[in-house]
Every structure is written in structure tokens, then in C-alpha cells.
Short mmCIF file of C-alpha atoms in Angstrom, two decimals:
data_model
loop_
_atom_site.label_atom_id
_atom_site.label_comp_id
_atom_site.label_asym_id
_atom_site.label_seq_id
_atom_site.Cartn_x
_atom_site.Cartn_y
_atom_site.Cartn_z
CA UNK A 1 53.25 189.78 64.06
CA UNK A 2 53.07 187.03 61.52
CA UNK A 3 54.12 187.28 58.30
CA UNK A 4 55.92 190.72 56.95
CA UNK A 5 52.86 191.82 54.66
CA UNK A 6 55.39 192.28 51.39
CA UNK A 7 53.98 191.58 47.96
CA UNK A 8 55.33 191.19 44.03
CA UNK A 9 53.66 194.49 43.27
CA UNK A 10 55.23 196.80 45.96
CA UNK A 11 52.09 197.76 47.12
CA UNK A 12 50.48 197.04 50.78
CA UNK A 13 46.69 197.14 51.82
CA UNK A 14 46.10 198.05 55.56
CA UNK A 15 43.25 196.47 56.77
CA UNK A 16 41.33 197.54 60.16
CA UNK A 17 38.68 194.89 61.23
CA UNK A 18 35.95 195.65 63.76
CA UNK A 19 36.32 193.74 66.86
CA UNK A 20 33.51 191.23 66.69
CA UNK A 21 33.52 187.95 65.12
CA UNK A 22 30.78 188.44 62.24
CA UNK A 23 32.88 191.37 61.03
CA UNK A 24 36.60 189.71 61.46
CA UNK A 25 36.04 186.94 59.75
CA UNK A 26 35.04 188.47 56.39
CA UNK A 27 37.68 191.29 56.59
CA UNK A 28 40.53 188.59 57.17
CA UNK A 29 38.82 186.44 54.38
CA UNK A 30 39.16 189.37 52.14
CA UNK A 31 42.96 189.84 53.40
CA UNK A 32 43.59 186.38 51.98
CA UNK A 33 42.19 187.19 48.45
CA UNK A 34 44.24 190.43 48.49
CA UNK A 35 46.93 188.44 49.25
CA UNK A 36 46.75 185.74 47.25
CA UNK A 37 46.31 188.83 44.05
CA UNK A 38 49.88 189.89 44.95
CA UNK A 39 48.99 192.75 47.75
CA UNK A 40 50.81 193.20 50.99
CA UNK A 41 48.87 192.99 53.76
CA UNK A 42 49.09 194.45 57.05
CA UNK A 43 45.82 193.77 59.53
CA UNK A 44 45.63 196.99 62.23
CA UNK A 45 43.61 195.44 64.87
CA UNK A 46 42.25 196.38 68.41
CA UNK A 47 43.47 194.25 71.18
CA UNK A 48 39.96 193.86 72.26
CA UNK A 49 38.85 190.46 70.88
CA UNK A 50 42.34 190.67 68.74
CA UNK A 51 42.50 188.00 65.96
CA UNK A 52 45.01 185.01 66.16
CA UNK A 53 48.05 185.35 63.68
CA UNK A 54 48.89 181.92 63.94
CA UNK A 55 45.74 181.50 61.44
CA UNK A 56 46.89 183.68 59.16
CA UNK A 57 50.65 183.31 57.63
CA UNK A 58 51.04 185.77 55.23
CA UNK A 59 49.63 188.63 56.90
CA UNK A 60 51.62 191.47 58.91
CA UNK A 61 49.20 192.04 62.29
CA UNK A 62 49.71 195.15 64.34
CA UNK A 63 47.98 195.94 67.25
CA UNK A 64 46.73 199.85 67.56
CA UNK A 65 46.98 199.42 71.62
CA UNK A 66 43.78 201.49 72.43
CA UNK A 67 43.15 202.30 75.69
CA UNK A 68 39.24 201.58 76.49
CA UNK A 69 37.34 203.16 79.11
CA UNK A 70 35.10 200.71 81.65
CA UNK A 71 32.21 202.14 80.75
CA UNK A 72 32.37 200.42 76.86
CA UNK A 73 32.09 197.25 78.43
CA UNK A 74 29.36 197.73 80.81
CA UNK A 75 26.75 200.06 78.47
CA UNK A 76 23.29 198.02 77.81
CA UNK A 77 23.14 200.06 74.31
CA UNK A 78 24.63 198.16 71.35
CA UNK A 79 25.10 201.36 69.01
CA UNK A 80 26.07 203.41 72.07
CA UNK A 81 29.07 200.80 72.71
CA UNK A 82 29.97 201.12 69.61
CA UNK A 83 30.46 204.88 69.05
CA UNK A 84 32.31 204.96 72.36
CA UNK A 85 35.03 202.41 70.90
CA UNK A 86 35.03 204.45 67.35
CA UNK A 87 35.83 207.45 69.79
CA UNK A 88 38.48 205.42 72.03
CA UNK A 89 40.21 203.73 68.78
CA UNK A 90 40.39 206.92 66.55
CA UNK A 91 43.58 208.20 67.45
CA UNK A 92 45.65 205.14 68.29
CA UNK A 93 44.38 204.02 64.61
CA UNK A 94 45.87 207.30 62.90
CA UNK A 95 49.04 207.08 64.74
CA UNK A 96 49.46 203.15 63.73
CA UNK A 97 49.04 204.20 60.26
CA UNK A 98 51.10 207.15 60.32
CA UNK A 99 53.71 205.25 62.02
CA UNK A 100 53.42 203.04 58.89
CA UNK A 101 53.64 205.96 56.38
CA UNK A 102 56.78 206.89 58.50
CA UNK A 103 58.67 203.88 58.23
CA UNK A 104 58.58 203.41 54.58
CA UNK A 105 55.41 200.86 54.22
CA UNK A 106 54.16 201.18 50.57
CA UNK A 107 50.73 201.74 51.78
CA UNK A 108 48.07 202.07 48.86
CA UNK A 109 44.86 202.42 50.74
CA UNK A 110 43.49 201.27 53.83
CA UNK A 111 40.21 199.46 53.83
CA UNK A 112 38.45 199.88 57.23
CA UNK A 113 35.03 198.03 58.44
CA UNK A 114 32.00 200.05 58.12
CA UNK A 115 31.23 200.31 61.81
CA UNK A 116 34.62 202.36 61.98
CA UNK A 117 33.28 205.59 60.65
CA UNK A 118 35.44 207.60 62.70
CA UNK A 119 38.95 205.77 60.90
CA UNK A 120 37.54 206.95 57.54
CA UNK A 121 38.31 210.65 58.84
CA UNK A 122 41.30 209.49 60.51
CA UNK A 123 42.80 208.02 57.47
CA UNK A 124 42.31 210.94 55.67
CA UNK A 125 44.43 212.97 58.18
CA UNK A 126 47.02 210.46 57.80
CA UNK A 127 47.10 210.87 53.85
CA UNK A 128 45.89 207.52 53.30
CA UNK A 129 43.12 206.53 51.07
CA UNK A 130 40.35 204.62 52.50
CA UNK A 131 37.49 202.28 51.24
CA UNK A 132 34.87 201.04 53.37
CA UNK A 133 34.06 196.98 54.00
CA UNK A 134 30.15 196.45 54.53
CA UNK A 135 30.16 193.22 56.43
CA UNK A 136 26.59 193.53 56.33
CA UNK A 137 24.03 193.04 53.83
CA UNK A 138 23.73 195.79 50.87
CA UNK A 139 20.14 196.36 52.03
CA UNK A 140 21.29 196.94 55.40
CA UNK A 141 24.24 199.53 53.96
CA UNK A 142 21.52 200.87 51.71
CA UNK A 143 18.59 201.26 54.39
CA UNK A 144 21.57 203.64 56.43
CA UNK A 145 21.87 205.94 53.44
CA UNK A 146 18.46 206.47 52.58
CA UNK A 147 17.65 206.46 55.78
CA UNK A 148 19.96 209.43 56.76
CA UNK A 149 19.46 211.76 53.70
CA UNK A 150 17.55 215.19 54.62
CA UNK A 151 13.58 214.82 54.96
CA UNK A 152 13.38 216.68 51.82
CA UNK A 153 15.30 213.51 49.74
CA UNK A 154 12.93 211.25 51.13
CA UNK A 155 14.15 210.58 54.90
CA UNK A 156 12.53 207.26 55.81
CA UNK A 157 10.24 207.75 58.60
CA UNK A 158 12.14 206.08 61.58
CA UNK A 159 10.78 207.48 64.23
CA UNK A 160 6.73 207.27 63.20
CA UNK A 161 5.24 204.52 65.32
CA UNK A 162 2.18 204.50 63.51
CA UNK A 163 4.14 203.71 59.99
CA UNK A 164 6.51 201.04 61.32
CA UNK A 165 4.35 198.48 58.55
CA UNK A 166 4.87 200.91 55.65
CA UNK A 167 7.42 199.44 52.85
CA UNK A 168 10.13 201.85 52.18
CA UNK A 169 10.17 203.35 48.78
CA UNK A 170 13.93 202.04 47.27
CA UNK A 171 13.90 199.63 50.19
CA UNK A 172 11.50 197.00 48.77
CA UNK A 173 10.29 194.65 50.34
CA UNK A 174 11.79 196.05 53.65
CA UNK A 175 9.54 197.82 55.83
CA UNK A 176 10.13 201.22 58.10
CA UNK A 177 10.26 198.50 61.25
CA UNK A 178 13.06 196.40 59.29
CA UNK A 179 15.50 199.14 59.34
CA UNK A 180 18.20 198.98 61.38
CA UNK A 181 17.46 199.31 65.43
CA UNK A 182 14.08 200.44 64.37
CA UNK A 183 11.34 198.52 66.58
CA UNK A 184 14.23 197.08 68.92
CA UNK A 185 15.58 197.68 72.17
CA UNK A 186 18.27 200.14 71.76
CA UNK A 187 17.07 203.87 72.24
CA UNK A 188 16.13 205.46 68.31
CA UNK A 189 17.94 208.60 69.04
CA UNK A 190 21.16 206.67 69.23
CA UNK A 191 20.89 204.41 66.41
CA UNK A 192 19.62 207.31 63.97
CA UNK A 193 22.94 208.93 65.36
CA UNK A 194 25.12 205.97 64.73
CA UNK A 195 23.79 205.41 61.31
CA UNK A 196 23.86 209.02 60.46
CA UNK A 197 27.71 208.70 61.53
CA UNK A 198 28.32 205.75 59.29
CA UNK A 199 26.75 207.29 56.30
CA UNK A 200 28.46 210.79 56.46
CA UNK A 201 31.79 209.52 56.93
CA UNK A 202 31.08 206.87 54.15
CA UNK A 203 29.93 209.87 51.89
CA UNK A 204 32.57 212.29 53.00
CA UNK A 205 36.06 210.25 53.42
CA UNK A 206 36.00 207.07 51.68
CA UNK A 207 36.71 206.46 47.83
CA UNK A 208 34.71 203.73 47.54
CA UNK A 209 32.63 200.54 49.25
CA UNK A 210 33.39 196.96 49.41
CA UNK A 211 30.20 194.35 50.06
CA UNK A 212 30.21 191.05 51.03
CA UNK A 213 27.32 190.26 48.30
CA UNK A 214 26.43 189.61 45.05
CA UNK A 215 24.16 190.67 42.12
CA UNK A 216 22.18 187.12 41.79
CA UNK A 217 20.96 188.38 45.61
CA UNK A 218 20.99 192.07 45.91
CA UNK A 219 21.14 193.55 42.29
CA UNK A 220 18.46 196.47 43.18
CA UNK A 221 20.34 196.95 46.39
CA UNK A 222 24.11 197.57 44.69
CA UNK A 223 22.66 199.72 41.98
CA UNK A 224 20.71 201.79 44.53
CA UNK A 225 24.24 202.19 46.54
CA UNK A 226 25.87 203.13 43.18
CA UNK A 227 23.27 205.85 42.92
CA UNK A 228 23.58 207.22 45.96
CA UNK A 229 27.35 207.16 46.41
CA UNK A 230 28.49 208.00 42.76
CA UNK A 231 31.58 205.97 43.33
CA UNK A 232 33.12 202.53 42.91
CA UNK A 233 30.98 199.63 44.77
CA UNK A 234 32.61 196.20 44.56
CA UNK A 235 30.70 193.42 44.95
CA UNK A 236 33.37 190.83 45.95
CA UNK A 237 31.47 188.15 47.92
CA UNK A 238 30.48 185.35 49.02
CA UNK A 239 34.16 186.10 50.66
CA UNK A 240 33.95 182.89 52.64
CA UNK A 241 32.98 180.91 49.19
CA UNK A 242 35.93 182.77 47.19
CA UNK A 243 38.17 182.19 50.12
CA UNK A 244 38.56 178.33 50.84
CA UNK A 245 38.09 176.18 53.39
CA UNK A 246 38.14 178.06 57.03
CA UNK A 247 41.09 177.65 59.03
CA UNK A 248 39.02 177.27 62.58
CA UNK A 249 40.70 178.53 65.81
CA UNK A 250 42.50 175.82 68.24
CA UNK A 251 39.84 176.51 70.75
CA UNK A 252 37.42 174.58 68.36
CA UNK A 253 38.91 171.80 66.85
CA UNK A 254 36.70 169.38 69.11
CA UNK A 255 33.10 169.97 67.68
CA UNK A 256 31.50 167.65 70.08
CA UNK A 257 31.02 165.17 67.08
CA UNK A 258 28.45 167.13 64.89
CA UNK A 259 29.65 165.92 62.02
CA UNK A 260 29.69 162.12 63.01
CA UNK A 261 26.23 162.43 64.80
CA UNK A 262 25.00 163.95 61.36
CA UNK A 263 26.05 160.80 59.52
CA UNK A 264 23.83 159.02 61.03
CA UNK A 265 20.99 161.00 59.81
CA UNK A 266 18.79 160.65 56.47
CA UNK A 267 19.32 163.48 53.83
CA UNK A 268 17.77 166.82 54.72
CA UNK A 269 15.86 165.16 58.10
CA UNK A 270 18.22 167.32 60.69
CA UNK A 271 17.03 171.18 61.72
CA UNK A 272 20.62 173.05 62.43
CA UNK A 273 19.97 175.68 65.20
CA UNK A 274 22.31 178.70 66.24
CA UNK A 275 21.22 182.19 67.17
CA UNK A 276 24.93 183.59 66.82
CA UNK A 277 27.51 184.07 69.24
CA UNK A 278 26.01 187.66 70.08
CA UNK A 279 22.57 186.81 71.04
CA UNK A 280 21.54 186.56 74.77
CA UNK A 281 17.90 184.37 75.53
CA UNK A 282 16.20 184.91 78.65
CA UNK A 283 15.06 181.59 80.24
CA UNK A 284 11.48 181.80 79.30
CA UNK A 285 12.36 182.20 75.77
CA UNK A 286 14.68 179.51 75.83
CA UNK A 287 12.38 177.23 77.89
CA UNK A 288 9.80 177.87 74.57
CA UNK A 289 12.41 177.35 72.16
CA UNK A 290 13.55 173.79 73.43
CA UNK A 291 9.58 172.40 73.71
CA UNK A 292 9.09 173.95 70.06
CA UNK A 293 11.76 171.79 68.58
CA UNK A 294 10.55 168.73 71.06
CA UNK A 295 7.19 169.58 69.63
CA UNK A 296 8.26 169.45 65.86
CA UNK A 297 8.80 165.97 66.24
CA UNK A 298 12.12 167.06 63.61
CA UNK A 299 15.43 166.38 64.93
CA UNK A 300 18.01 168.83 65.60
CA UNK A 301 21.34 170.08 66.12
CA UNK A 302 21.79 173.19 68.53
CA UNK A 303 24.67 174.82 68.55
CA UNK A 304 24.12 176.64 71.85
CA UNK A 305 27.01 178.91 72.88
CA UNK A 306 27.90 179.37 76.64
CA UNK A 307 26.48 182.02 78.50
CA UNK A 308 23.78 182.53 75.72
CA UNK A 309 21.10 181.82 78.01
CA UNK A 310 20.42 184.23 80.75
CA UNK A 311 21.24 183.61 84.13
CA UNK A 312 23.57 180.68 82.93
CA UNK A 313 27.57 180.94 82.70
CA UNK A 314 27.60 177.11 82.08
CA UNK A 315 25.93 174.93 79.76
CA UNK A 316 21.67 175.83 80.45
CA UNK A 317 20.31 172.72 81.66
CA UNK A 318 16.82 171.87 79.87
CA UNK A 319 13.35 171.04 81.83
CA UNK A 320 13.45 167.81 83.18
CA UNK A 321 10.74 166.58 80.99
CA UNK A 322 12.77 167.06 77.71
CA UNK A 323 16.27 165.45 78.59
CA UNK A 324 15.15 161.89 77.05
CA UNK A 325 13.53 163.92 74.05
CA UNK A 326 16.83 165.76 73.50
CA UNK A 327 18.57 162.32 74.09
CA UNK A 328 17.18 161.00 71.67
CA UNK A 329 15.98 163.34 68.84
CA UNK A 330 18.38 166.04 69.29
CA UNK A 331 22.23 167.01 70.10
CA UNK A 332 23.09 170.04 71.87
CA UNK A 333 27.01 171.46 71.45
CA UNK A 334 28.60 174.40 72.54
CA UNK A 335 29.74 175.41 69.12
CA UNK A 336 29.56 173.59 65.59
CA UNK A 337 31.76 173.94 62.37
CA UNK A 338 28.50 175.91 60.82
CA UNK A 339 30.10 175.92 57.19
CA UNK A 340 30.50 172.14 57.27
CA UNK A 341 27.43 171.49 59.21
CA UNK A 342 25.50 173.56 56.55
CA UNK A 343 27.25 171.74 53.89
CA UNK A 344 26.35 168.55 55.44
CA UNK A 345 23.27 166.48 53.15
CA UNK A 346 21.61 165.54 56.51
CA UNK A 347 20.61 168.96 56.84
CA UNK A 348 17.42 170.23 55.67
CA UNK A 349 17.06 173.74 57.36
CA UNK A 350 18.66 176.19 59.49
CA UNK A 351 17.14 178.27 62.53
CA UNK A 352 19.32 181.33 62.43
CA UNK A 353 19.10 184.87 63.72
CA UNK A 354 19.75 186.15 60.63
CA UNK A 355 23.31 187.77 61.01
CA UNK A 356 24.59 188.20 57.52
CA UNK A 357 27.56 185.66 57.41
CA UNK A 358 25.17 182.73 58.59
CA UNK A 359 22.67 183.68 55.96
CA UNK A 360 25.29 183.86 53.09
CA UNK A 361 26.52 180.42 54.41
CA UNK A 362 23.09 179.01 54.16
CA UNK A 363 22.58 180.73 50.80
CA UNK A 364 25.57 179.00 49.66
CA UNK A 365 24.85 175.65 50.62
CA UNK A 366 21.16 175.96 49.01
CA UNK A 367 20.05 175.26 53.22
CA UNK A 368 16.18 176.98 53.78
CA UNK A 369 16.01 178.86 56.73
CA UNK A 370 13.63 179.62 59.93
CA UNK A 371 14.74 183.36 60.86
CA UNK A 372 14.52 184.63 63.95
CA UNK A 373 15.88 188.00 64.08
CA UNK A 374 16.99 189.75 67.50
CA UNK A 375 19.04 192.81 66.48
CA UNK A 376 20.46 195.37 64.20
CA UNK A 377 20.10 194.81 60.47
CA UNK A 378 18.44 191.20 61.35
CA UNK A 379 15.37 192.04 60.88
CA UNK A 380 15.69 193.43 57.07
CA UNK A 381 17.66 190.29 56.30
CA UNK A 382 14.61 188.09 57.40
CA UNK A 383 12.28 189.94 54.90
CA UNK A 384 14.84 189.06 52.10
CA UNK A 385 15.06 185.60 53.25
CA UNK A 386 11.05 185.48 53.29
CA UNK A 387 9.63 187.89 51.14
CA UNK A 388 12.38 188.77 48.50
CA UNK A 389 14.19 185.22 47.87
CA UNK A 390 11.46 182.90 49.11
CA UNK A 391 14.01 180.75 50.67
CA UNK A 392 12.49 180.29 54.23
CA UNK A 393 10.40 181.88 56.66
CA UNK A 394 10.28 184.03 59.62
CA UNK A 395 10.06 182.92 63.40
CA UNK A 396 9.07 186.51 64.51
CA UNK A 397 10.66 188.05 67.74
CA UNK A 398 8.00 186.40 70.56
CA UNK A 399 8.80 182.57 71.05
CA UNK A 400 5.83 180.38 71.78
CA UNK A 401 6.13 176.78 71.93
CA UNK A 402 2.96 175.83 69.52
CA UNK A 403 4.03 178.18 66.99
CA UNK A 404 7.57 177.24 66.34
CA UNK A 405 6.93 173.75 66.35
CA UNK A 406 4.51 174.08 63.47
CA UNK A 407 6.80 176.49 61.71
CA UNK A 408 9.66 173.49 62.35
CA UNK A 409 7.11 171.54 60.79
CA UNK A 410 6.21 173.68 57.62
CA UNK A 411 10.37 174.14 57.07
CA UNK A 412 11.07 170.71 57.22
CA UNK A 413 8.36 169.29 55.80
CA UNK A 414 5.33 171.63 54.80
CA UNK A 415 1.66 170.68 54.05
CA UNK A 416 2.40 170.01 50.54
CA UNK A 417 6.40 169.70 50.76
CA UNK A 418 9.01 172.20 51.19
CA UNK A 419 10.01 171.88 47.53
CA UNK A 420 9.56 175.36 46.56
CA UNK A 421 11.99 177.25 49.06
CA UNK A 422 14.32 174.57 48.72
CA UNK A 423 14.34 174.56 44.86
CA UNK A 424 14.94 178.62 45.17
CA UNK A 425 17.52 178.06 47.62
CA UNK A 426 19.25 175.18 45.43
CA UNK A 427 19.36 178.05 42.48
CA UNK A 428 20.74 180.64 44.57
CA UNK A 429 23.30 178.17 45.54
CA UNK A 430 24.64 177.64 42.07
CA UNK A 431 24.53 181.28 41.04
CA UNK A 432 26.64 181.77 44.48
CA UNK A 433 29.33 179.51 42.72
CA UNK A 434 29.22 180.55 39.53
CA UNK A 435 29.96 183.98 41.12
CA UNK A 436 32.91 183.36 42.99
CA UNK A 437 34.55 180.89 39.62
CA UNK A 438 37.11 182.15 37.68
CA UNK A 439 35.47 184.67 35.14
CA UNK A 440 32.67 185.18 37.41
CA UNK A 441 31.16 188.62 38.53
CA UNK A 442 32.92 188.07 42.03
CA UNK A 443 36.49 187.38 40.70
CA UNK A 444 35.96 189.92 38.14
CA UNK A 445 35.06 192.38 41.21
CA UNK A 446 38.45 191.09 43.16
CA UNK A 447 40.26 192.13 40.46
CA UNK A 448 38.53 195.18 39.40
CA UNK A 449 39.14 196.46 43.40
CA UNK A 450 42.76 195.27 43.04
CA UNK A 451 43.28 197.40 39.56
CA UNK A 452 41.56 200.58 41.78
CA UNK A 453 44.19 199.91 44.74
CA UNK A 454 47.18 200.01 42.34
CA UNK A 455 45.89 202.96 40.73
CA UNK A 456 45.98 205.21 43.97
#
């Protein structure tokens, strides 16, 4: 445990992040903002991928002590794994929450990640009001709600293959294929069961929703969620911008010289490449990516996590013919300080998997994107980047070296210059900063969230 979770207000909020980095990070950023506004914060957490309390002074950390069956780790289906995690953690979470209340902790409410749909019901049984934090986009959240309506109310045609390219009414510009899990590797029935479980729990057991987004990029989606739920929706993002500089984990202190390497490059000349920590690229796709980067003629910084290429436990070797090109024009590292990299003046584009945290970080630094979605909500996010905001290109799921080289050159240079998407990206950057400034929409939303919590 780090800190004692106490507060000047005499009230405490209990947070429960989902145990993956892309979900834990925004939850802990929210924790810091709540703490700064006078609330005590206790973070209940799973032992799986547990957060490091030393990085978050002032917060109290309590393990729920879950016991996970072996099949959770071995299941190849992402949605099935998440549902199994929910089943395994529901009772331990409820017991830990009840223990806090029994010990006299002044718990005002709990905020659980939206993936923890079973925890909303567990909190209600424990007698604790609950809110859900959506770590993904408002568009993804609205798509889950809309796709699980009864068909008579406009159920999206998620299982009809001949309608995959239809735009979904009320979710423009998303097509059916852009909805979570559709046209992907996950079993369609499993994904629909998962999204229905999330939507049902939010509708039935949450008092409100907190989202890491802002009106300038997702105003219509936020309005749609408010219509769907008829309860408070707090758009408090961009959380990473409001929360200040990150505290990096100890194992990431060494960044492989990323920033020094960028210092020697001209402004907006480097393509930053990172497909996230969850993507697993097969050997053939990896080599096509490498050849595409080489063929583009563009300098690149590639953050390539160990184990992210199929069949390799260590750093994957490049094809022999590419070693000299990589040495002269590119830099490959196992990890990079992504926020600092995106903020560096030498970075002119970002080849990303389309995870929401990565997109928000790029938006906040005004960096145009080449989006290469792999799973879950990433196809929808790619659609927003390209068709809604006009700040990038979509790479598509099939990796082919010639097409990738062409897309990279188009993003970084363009036939008539990349100024249109770059200018739009700069506008969004300015709007994001205005949003989190004192008196801005995100700041006011945080004030409203704290007032709502204290009123429970």
C-alpha cells in the first residue's frame, strides 16, 4: 500500500482499473486528478499486471487477491479472456469493497473500468454507488450501446456479412465493419455477448459514465451517449494532458537514446512507429513493414516490443539486406517514452495501431497518423482519424511493402504536401490544450464529477 488515501473532504473514491496498461494508465491519471481536487483515493487492483504503488504517492493500493484459472491465460479469444477475468474477479472485488466499508472508510463511490461489467453489479450488492470509466473512445462506447439495442429499436446489423460496408445510422462515419470485433479474428457471438454484457451493466447498474475524450473531437458521440443513458456523462479528457508529466516505470528509465537520436534530425522528418504492446505481428507482416519503411526513404524510429513478432522471444532480426538501411536511416528500440517522442519537433508522423491512448497522445501533439488497426475498437478509431477529423491515413489490415511505402511518403510528404492534415492536427492540438486549461471544458467536467461524487 502507498499513501493512506485520506482527503480534506473526508470522502474517498475507490477505483478499480482493468489489468492492462492501456486501461490502467487512464484510471490512475483520473486518480491523480481526483486526489488533486481533495478526494481520498483507494485503488483496488488485481494481482495480474498489478500497478506499482511507488509511482503514485498519495494513493492507497489494495489487492483483491484474485485466483485466476489457467485457461484465462491460454485462451486465444480476447473477448472470452475478458469475460473469464470478470467472472474470476467479481467476488474478490466485492469482498474487498465490503471490507473497506466495514472498516469505516468514507467511501463515496467506486469508479470501475468499463471492461469490468460484473463489478458494477458487485458494487451495487456491496451498497456502494458506481460509475464506469471508458478507456476507449466515446465512439466505441456509443457503438457498444447502439449495437446491443433490441432490433426493433435499431440494432446494428453486426452479423450480416453483406452489410459490412454500410454506414451505421447514428454512428457516422462508422461502418458495420468498424464496430468492435466485427470483421476481426474474434468469434462474432462471443464479442456480441461481451458488448451486450458491458452495455447492460452500464445501463442497469451505473450512476454515470466518465470518458477520456473531449467535445472538440467527439461532441456528437457524447451527445449520443447522453441520449442513450439519460444519466451524467463526464468528458474529462485528455486525461494525460490534464494530469501533467508522466512518471515512467523503473524498467523504462533507459529509452535507448530515442530523444538524442531525434535531436539530430530535421523538423517533422521522422516517422515514429509503434503498434502498441498487445499487437502480435507474424514474421511475414513484420518483414513487409520493414521493407515498406526502407522503400519509403523516410527516417523512422520504431518502438518494437520484445515478443511482438511471432516466433521471436528476443528482438527480431531484420532481413539481412535491411541491416544497412536501418543503421543509416532508422532506429529500432524495445521501448520509447511515447509522449516525449510525439512532442519532439523532429517527429512528423505516427504509424500507430489506433489504440485510444495513442491516438489521444498524437492528437494532443498535433501529429498526423498512419493508422494500422489490429483488433477491438481500433478500426473505428482509424475511421475517425481519416474520415471524421481528416488528420491521417488508414493503412488497412493487409501489409504489403509497396503500398506501405507509398502511404508513408503520402503521410510525410504528400503529392501536394501534407499541410491539410497537418493543419487540422495542429487545430486539434490547440483545442485539446484549451480543453484542459483552467475553466476549460475538461476542467469544468472534472469539477462537475467531484461535485457529483460528493453529493452521493
